[in-house]
Amino acid sequence: MNLITAILIFFPLASIPILYLVKQEHVKYASLVSTLISLVLSLFVVVNFQNIADTQFLLDYWWIESLGISFKVGIDGISLLMVLLTNFLMPIIVISNFNRDQPQVRHYHAMILATQMAFIGVFVALDAFLFYIFWELALIPMYFICLFWGKEGKVQITFKFFLYTLAGSLVMLVALIYLYLQTPAPHTFDIAAFYNLNLSATEQSILFWGLFLGFAIKVPLFPVHGWLPDTHTGAPTQGTLLLAGIMLKMGIYGVIRWVLPIVPEGVMEWKDWAIMMGIIGIVYGSCVAIVQKDFKRLIAFSSIGHLGLTIAGIFALNIQGLQGGLLQAVNHGITSVGLFFIADIIYDRTHTREISKLGGIVHKAPTMAVFFMIMLLGSIGLPLTNGFVGEFLLFLGLYQYNMYFTAVAGLGIILGAVYMLRSYQRVMLGETNSHTEEFTDILMSEKVVLGALAIAVFAIGIYPKPLLNFAEPALQQILEQYNTFLTLK
């Protein structure tokens, strides 16, 4: 059964040759079957998962023994949520392409499956070198998706995306190598050895920024967010969905898995700065979203605000903040995929993203209007939607830490409602115009995508307990390490 983790990683990669064997018109269906099988494998893990803190489905083999590098992978409650999110969204992302013709469709879907492989590898790797390999592998297919299938200004935008993420990755690599050299001889990249290191306060302080910066760029967190809006705007539909739905969550996961347990003293020293970065991102992202004229850029800037709140809650270092941060990472993946997909449907039919040129779409596409409203309400955190549960836990955790931080962060709820509801009003309501007069309602494949996401919005909003229970033991274990650290101090 321990092989299931390796199968989850490499099954998408093993499916790629099939894309080049089937007829071109069947490539999308072959890609969909592959992602559905990965989802079934994830559900098998869920059924057999024991609700404990220990890592399960552990596979540990030497890869380069002389350097202390092993192929060590496993799943606990934290990684399980990220694996579920990835393999739930991948079939949806593939279906979102069914009504759109992409050039070089075999290569396009090969890149999508390669990205899925790298994402899963990041979320289950328990060896720092292996984690870094998958972290970088996720960048490569995303780079080519944006470069070859992107839209206007794709070369400059893709270079900016690559430069930002590569710079953060190199800083993180230096920190990981330093940690490796501090392990007892023979040195090892095993994450368990990193957890047991006895590092000085100065070392932890420097290493905190080495690790945190790499993850903050991926989130992205203010002020290292500059690559996000342009990349979302220039990427093809599926590239945008991969970025918003899954890739940004790699940064959230990295903070919880690799920063909090490894450098607790560095976290204690700099957590207020991390929280303030998150809160500034909430206000900044929301304010910039309000003045956006491009609907897709509005959604991109809203992500900065939502994920800034997630980081702030995580660094409150209590169970409510950690649970809320992990759950909100899942929630943001679902609602952002829905909103970006709707934005691309609108662009595909009207050939514009300018909010001022839209309007009256509700008269032409009432079904899409309903799904749009569901995604919108999930995004602003209406009760009984997924966003409410995550935001409530985040604000509760942040309030227990500092009520003043909470008061400023709370502006995000108000501002979020302003820009999301106003955008709905301008895009969907009013009278039709020359751009929206011929607008048609969503097709069956688009209904499948938005229907699956809408079900997830309400399912998590009404009954989030299973997801919270999966993650709680592992998160409690992280907090116990901090309590021990504080006791010793």
XYZ file of C-alpha atoms in Angstrom:
489
model
C 0.000 0.000 0.000
C 2.966 2.317 0.548
C 3.494 2.351 -3.222
C 0.294 4.387 -3.599
C 2.229 7.601 -2.910
C 4.683 6.921 -5.727
C 1.804 5.940 -8.016
C 0.060 9.246 -7.257
C 3.214 11.079 -8.310
C 4.171 9.203 -11.443
C 0.847 8.064 -12.893
C 0.300 11.417 -14.686
C 3.814 11.170 -16.109
C 3.205 7.575 -17.232
C 0.010 8.709 -18.976
C 1.788 11.199 -21.231
C 2.920 8.646 -23.882
C -0.738 7.674 -24.373
C -1.458 11.222 -25.532
C 0.892 10.633 -28.465
C -0.606 7.239 -29.364
C -4.297 8.138 -29.585
C -5.896 10.132 -32.384
C -5.592 13.883 -32.010
C -9.329 14.336 -31.433
C -9.109 11.884 -28.505
C -6.210 13.550 -26.698
C -8.468 15.592 -24.405
C -10.403 12.486 -23.425
C -7.215 10.528 -22.709
C -5.990 13.379 -20.534
C -9.334 13.463 -18.714
C -9.263 9.713 -18.046
C -5.760 10.027 -16.605
C -6.786 12.815 -14.223
C -9.942 10.942 -13.175
C -7.875 7.866 -12.320
C -5.605 10.090 -10.194
C -8.706 11.381 -8.406
C -9.849 7.813 -7.710
C -6.402 6.988 -6.320
C -6.686 10.019 -4.027
C -10.057 8.807 -2.778
C -8.469 5.418 -2.072
C -5.941 7.217 0.136
C -8.773 9.061 1.913
C -10.656 5.817 2.625
C -7.543 4.175 4.077
C -6.236 7.243 5.894
C -5.965 7.035 9.691
C -6.699 10.277 11.483
C -3.355 10.545 13.276
C -0.384 12.901 13.117
C 2.058 10.296 11.798
C 3.017 10.171 8.137
C 1.266 7.355 6.307
C 1.808 5.548 2.993
C 5.521 6.151 3.592
C 8.003 5.125 0.922
C 11.701 5.602 1.676
C 14.481 4.402 -0.625
C 17.991 5.693 -1.101
C 18.371 7.663 -4.292
C 21.932 9.052 -4.006
C 23.095 7.453 -0.782
C 26.565 9.033 -0.853
C 24.959 12.478 -0.616
C 22.249 11.513 1.835
C 19.479 11.966 -0.760
C 16.561 9.565 -0.591
C 13.288 9.111 -2.428
C 11.209 9.642 0.706
C 7.544 10.432 0.226
C 4.497 10.115 2.441
C 1.139 11.602 3.302
C -0.189 13.159 6.487
C -3.287 15.287 7.023
C -1.613 18.447 5.729
C -0.409 16.951 2.474
C -3.635 14.952 2.052
C -5.677 18.140 1.671
C -3.279 19.467 -0.959
C -3.259 16.168 -2.870
C -7.065 16.099 -2.804
C -7.252 19.686 -4.046
C -4.824 18.957 -6.878
C -6.495 15.793 -8.088
C -9.992 17.270 -7.721
C -9.117 20.315 -9.809
C -7.106 18.540 -12.535
C -10.102 16.848 -14.277
C -11.964 20.155 -14.040
C -9.058 21.991 -15.658
C -8.881 19.419 -18.466
C -12.656 19.618 -19.112
C -12.393 23.411 -19.227
C -10.446 22.972 -22.473
C -13.013 20.768 -24.228
C -14.650 23.585 -26.198
C -11.439 25.377 -27.060
C -9.021 24.339 -29.777
C -5.385 24.635 -28.752
C -2.526 24.302 -31.245
C -0.220 21.371 -30.551
C -2.884 19.794 -28.337
C -0.742 16.738 -27.508
C 2.094 18.882 -26.157
C -0.399 21.112 -24.341
C -1.986 18.288 -22.368
C 1.415 16.671 -21.815
C 2.489 19.877 -20.086
C -0.671 19.841 -17.960
C -0.055 16.257 -16.806
C 3.627 16.984 -16.155
C 2.564 19.887 -13.962
C 0.212 17.607 -12.036
C 3.076 15.184 -11.387
C 5.266 17.968 -10.009
C 2.494 19.377 -7.812
C 1.856 16.012 -6.161
C 5.595 15.518 -5.693
C 5.896 18.849 -3.867
C 3.057 17.943 -1.503
C 4.333 14.481 -0.536
C 8.157 14.878 -0.597
C 9.858 14.333 2.772
C 13.416 14.771 1.512
C 14.523 18.380 1.012
C 16.452 17.666 -2.204
C 13.499 15.742 -3.650
C 11.153 18.544 -2.588
C 13.328 21.078 -4.394
C 13.443 18.947 -7.555
C 9.650 18.768 -7.706
C 9.388 22.461 -6.808
C 11.493 23.376 -9.838
C 9.843 20.792 -12.082
C 6.503 22.498 -11.472
C 7.946 25.698 -12.902
C 9.167 24.201 -16.191
C 5.873 23.004 -17.748
C 4.093 26.106 -16.434
C 6.742 28.227 -18.163
C 6.133 26.500 -21.501
C 2.330 26.626 -21.111
C 2.493 30.383 -20.611
C 5.155 30.939 -23.275
C 3.774 28.892 -26.178
C 0.041 29.067 -25.513
C -0.177 32.416 -23.751
C -1.751 35.629 -24.978
C -0.585 39.198 -25.516
C 2.873 40.083 -24.223
C 3.507 36.460 -23.333
C 7.293 36.537 -23.787
C 7.884 39.439 -21.376
C 5.247 38.185 -18.934
C 6.625 34.647 -18.902
C 10.176 35.896 -18.383
C 9.008 37.981 -15.429
C 7.211 34.970 -13.923
C 10.272 32.768 -14.438
C 12.686 35.346 -13.003
C 10.660 35.943 -9.839
C 10.105 32.282 -9.046
C 13.647 31.232 -9.948
C 15.129 33.913 -7.689
C 13.009 32.750 -4.766
C 13.887 29.129 -5.469
C 17.636 29.823 -5.464
C 17.457 31.581 -2.102
C 15.477 28.635 -0.742
C 18.035 26.188 -2.156
C 20.865 27.949 -0.317
C 18.901 27.631 2.935
C 18.211 23.933 2.328
C 21.877 23.202 1.581
C 22.911 24.993 4.770
C 20.449 22.884 6.764
C 21.824 19.765 5.074
C 25.372 20.663 6.134
C 24.230 21.089 9.748
C 22.897 17.539 10.017
C 25.192 14.999 11.690
C 27.613 13.173 9.405
C 26.873 11.472 7.122
C 24.716 14.421 6.106
C 21.129 13.927 4.996
C 18.315 15.895 3.371
C 15.684 14.020 5.388
C 13.079 16.456 6.733
C 13.036 14.612 10.070
C 16.733 15.398 10.518
C 16.020 19.065 9.750
C 13.315 19.103 12.446
C 15.814 17.833 15.024
C 18.585 20.346 14.323
C 19.801 22.508 17.191
C 20.321 25.824 15.426
C 21.303 29.103 17.030
C 18.952 32.079 17.112
C 21.015 33.881 14.470
C 21.033 30.861 12.169
C 17.288 30.446 12.491
C 16.687 34.128 11.858
C 18.649 34.068 8.598
C 17.249 30.702 7.522
C 13.716 31.910 8.157
C 14.063 34.533 5.444
C 15.892 32.138 3.149
C 12.998 29.683 3.257
C 10.145 32.145 3.694
C 11.138 34.336 0.750
C 10.950 31.425 -1.680
C 7.486 30.497 -0.443
C 6.291 34.121 -0.196
C 7.031 34.704 -3.884
C 5.003 31.633 -4.797
C 1.995 32.631 -2.628
C 2.533 35.525 -3.688
C 2.814 37.861 -0.707
C 3.219 41.628 -0.775
C 5.718 43.052 -1.836
C 6.980 40.105 -3.938
C 3.720 39.714 -5.838
C 4.691 41.604 -8.991
C 4.615 38.590 -11.306
C 1.065 37.478 -10.477
C -1.370 39.883 -12.224
C 0.499 39.913 -15.546
C 0.974 36.134 -15.548
C -2.696 35.483 -14.852
C -3.661 37.897 -17.612
C -1.264 36.518 -20.202
C -1.564 32.797 -19.469
C -3.984 30.580 -21.431
C -7.133 29.492 -19.607
C -5.739 26.226 -18.255
C -2.468 27.924 -17.290
C -4.406 30.473 -15.262
C -6.418 27.739 -13.558
C -3.287 25.740 -12.717
C -1.641 28.840 -11.276
C -4.594 30.071 -9.234
C -5.957 26.708 -8.198
C -2.821 24.799 -7.242
C 0.559 26.450 -7.820
C -0.024 29.335 -5.411
C -0.865 26.765 -2.710
C 2.653 25.403 -2.910
C 3.778 28.522 -1.031
C 1.166 28.065 1.716
C 2.094 24.414 2.070
C 5.805 25.222 2.153
C 5.367 27.661 5.033
C 3.476 25.095 7.120
C 5.683 22.117 6.273
C 9.158 23.609 5.928
C 9.269 26.925 7.800
C 7.240 26.537 11.005
C 8.776 23.255 12.258
C 12.386 23.834 11.142
C 13.116 27.376 12.398
C 10.753 27.979 15.348
C 12.951 30.655 16.898
C 13.197 32.474 13.587
C 9.423 32.294 13.270
C 8.954 33.719 16.771
C 11.271 36.605 15.914
C 9.784 37.496 12.543
C 6.158 36.344 12.704
C 4.831 39.880 13.249
C 6.583 40.975 10.063
C 5.078 38.051 8.163
C 1.623 38.905 9.512
C 2.043 42.553 8.551
C 3.107 41.553 5.039
C -0.063 39.505 4.799
C -2.272 42.298 6.146
C -0.722 44.911 3.857
C -1.435 42.493 1.006
C -5.077 42.271 2.090
C -5.595 46.027 1.969
C -3.360 46.641 -1.050
C -4.784 43.802 -3.139
C -8.347 44.814 -2.326
C -7.804 48.515 -3.065
C -6.088 47.799 -6.379
C -8.832 45.315 -7.296
C -11.460 48.017 -6.766
C -9.926 50.287 -9.424
C -9.226 47.580 -12.000
C -10.809 47.944 -15.428
C -9.776 44.453 -16.555
C -12.004 41.776 -15.011
C -9.296 39.102 -15.010
C -6.764 41.395 -13.324
C -9.402 42.202 -10.707
C -9.614 38.520 -9.791
C -5.809 38.273 -9.774
C -5.446 41.129 -7.294
C -8.194 39.646 -5.137
C -5.985 36.563 -4.744
C -3.271 38.709 -3.161
C -5.768 39.797 -0.520
C -7.197 36.338 0.150
C -3.814 34.650 0.434
C -2.429 37.522 2.511
C -5.114 36.740 5.089
C -4.149 33.078 4.898
C -0.512 33.832 5.741
C -1.530 36.186 8.570
C -3.704 33.503 10.143
C -1.015 30.835 9.862
C 1.554 32.986 11.677
C -0.886 33.574 14.543
C 0.387 30.114 15.571
C -2.774 28.654 17.041
C -4.878 25.748 15.866
C -7.668 27.949 14.529
C -5.268 30.004 12.412
C -3.460 26.943 11.060
C -6.673 25.081 10.275
C -8.155 28.182 8.693
C -5.017 28.780 6.625
C -4.930 25.256 5.247
C -8.681 25.139 4.617
C -8.678 28.571 2.990
C -5.905 27.419 0.659
C -8.293 24.702 -0.515
C -11.210 27.138 -0.689
C -9.281 29.710 -2.678
C -8.243 27.018 -5.131
C -11.888 26.160 -5.771
C -13.387 29.657 -5.996
C -10.500 31.220 -7.922
C -10.675 28.473 -10.551
C -14.402 29.163 -10.888
C -13.987 32.925 -11.173
C -11.099 32.766 -13.641
C -12.985 30.233 -15.753
C -15.999 32.538 -15.881
C -13.719 35.424 -16.840
C -12.357 33.361 -19.734
C -15.845 32.322 -20.856
C -16.778 35.997 -21.009
C -13.598 36.863 -22.918
C -14.096 33.950 -25.326
C -17.569 35.209 -26.258
C -17.018 38.972 -26.178
C -13.265 39.281 -26.935
C -12.890 41.853 -24.181
C -12.138 41.844 -20.462
C -12.866 45.531 -19.921
C -15.633 45.776 -17.340
C -16.973 49.015 -18.820
C -17.655 47.265 -22.161
C -19.684 44.461 -20.589
C -23.158 44.349 -19.119
C -26.526 42.646 -19.444
C -25.064 39.139 -19.675
C -27.636 37.822 -17.182
C -30.323 38.240 -19.871
C -28.356 36.089 -22.308
C -26.760 33.577 -19.934
C -28.889 33.059 -16.799
C -27.242 29.727 -15.958
C -23.781 31.265 -15.986
C -25.092 34.160 -13.887
C -26.140 31.700 -11.164
C -22.760 29.961 -11.135
C -20.987 33.311 -11.168
C -22.952 34.381 -8.100
C -22.109 31.134 -6.275
C -18.382 31.593 -6.921
C -18.632 35.242 -5.912
C -20.395 34.449 -2.624
C -17.810 31.781 -1.845
C -15.064 34.299 -2.517
C -16.477 36.934 -0.146
C -17.233 34.342 2.528
C -21.023 34.239 2.753
C -22.256 31.782 5.440
C -22.883 28.241 4.117
C -20.181 28.700 1.495
C -16.627 27.385 1.776
C -15.086 30.838 2.144
C -17.015 31.574 5.326
C -15.548 28.639 7.260
C -11.974 29.415 6.259
C -12.238 33.146 6.919
C -13.978 32.618 10.255
C -11.175 30.356 11.495
C -8.507 32.727 10.194
C -10.029 35.764 11.891
C -10.607 33.797 15.093
C -6.989 32.685 15.157
C -5.708 36.159 14.318
C -7.951 37.760 16.954
C -6.553 35.448 19.634
C -3.110 36.673 18.669
C -3.707 40.411 18.173
C -7.025 42.233 17.935
C -5.498 45.241 16.167
C -4.122 43.077 13.360
C -7.588 41.543 13.097
C -9.284 44.932 12.832
C -7.107 45.977 9.887
C -7.381 42.567 8.220
C -11.161 42.817 8.576
C -11.129 45.597 6.003
C -10.562 42.867 3.461
C -14.086 41.509 4.007
C -15.652 44.912 3.350
C -13.431 45.763 0.406
C -13.829 42.273 -1.044
C -17.596 42.630 -1.021
C -17.261 46.027 -2.695
C -15.165 44.979 -5.690
C -16.782 41.578 -6.218
C -20.414 42.731 -6.000
C -19.700 45.837 -8.053
C -18.010 43.767 -10.744
C -21.014 41.436 -10.864
C -23.313 44.409 -11.208
C -21.337 45.916 -14.083
C -20.607 42.676 -15.926
C -23.876 40.777 -15.515
C -26.651 43.307 -14.895
C -27.978 46.287 -16.838
C -28.584 46.380 -20.566
C -26.744 44.450 -23.235
C -24.478 46.265 -25.691
C -22.604 45.544 -28.878
C -20.178 43.251 -27.065
C -22.782 41.185 -25.198
C -25.754 41.225 -27.577
C -24.782 37.868 -29.124
C -23.638 36.290 -25.845
C -24.673 32.631 -25.457
C -25.177 30.660 -22.263
C -22.653 28.105 -21.052
C -22.229 24.763 -22.827
C -22.466 21.324 -21.247
C -18.730 20.966 -20.527
C -18.746 24.427 -18.938
C -21.738 23.426 -16.813
C -19.818 20.346 -15.637
C -16.843 22.474 -14.603
C -18.867 25.115 -12.782
C -21.315 22.570 -11.351
C -18.522 20.529 -9.759
C -16.990 23.668 -8.272
C -20.382 24.886 -6.992
C -20.991 21.552 -5.257
C -17.584 21.855 -3.570
C -18.378 25.436 -2.456
C -21.535 24.342 -0.655
C -20.243 20.949 0.551
C -17.272 22.497 2.360
C -19.346 25.426 3.566
C -22.022 23.196 5.079
C -19.865 20.332 6.371
C -16.126 21.146 6.590
C -15.497 18.736 9.465
C -13.830 15.909 7.467
C -11.205 18.234 5.986
C -10.539 19.867 9.359
C -10.234 16.478 11.051
C -7.733 15.228 8.484
C -5.348 18.110 9.147
C -5.814 18.715 12.872
C -3.469 16.018 14.326
C -0.518 17.078 12.138
C -1.145 20.764 12.856
C -1.411 20.082 16.586
C 1.958 18.364 16.416
C 3.504 21.523 14.946
C 1.979 23.626 17.735
C 3.292 21.235 20.383
C 6.803 21.863 19.075
C 6.243 25.595 19.607
C 4.878 25.082 23.099
C 7.975 23.054 23.938
C 10.180 25.764 22.458
C 8.445 28.504 24.480
C 8.729 26.438 27.653
C 12.467 26.039 27.166
C 12.810 29.784 26.507
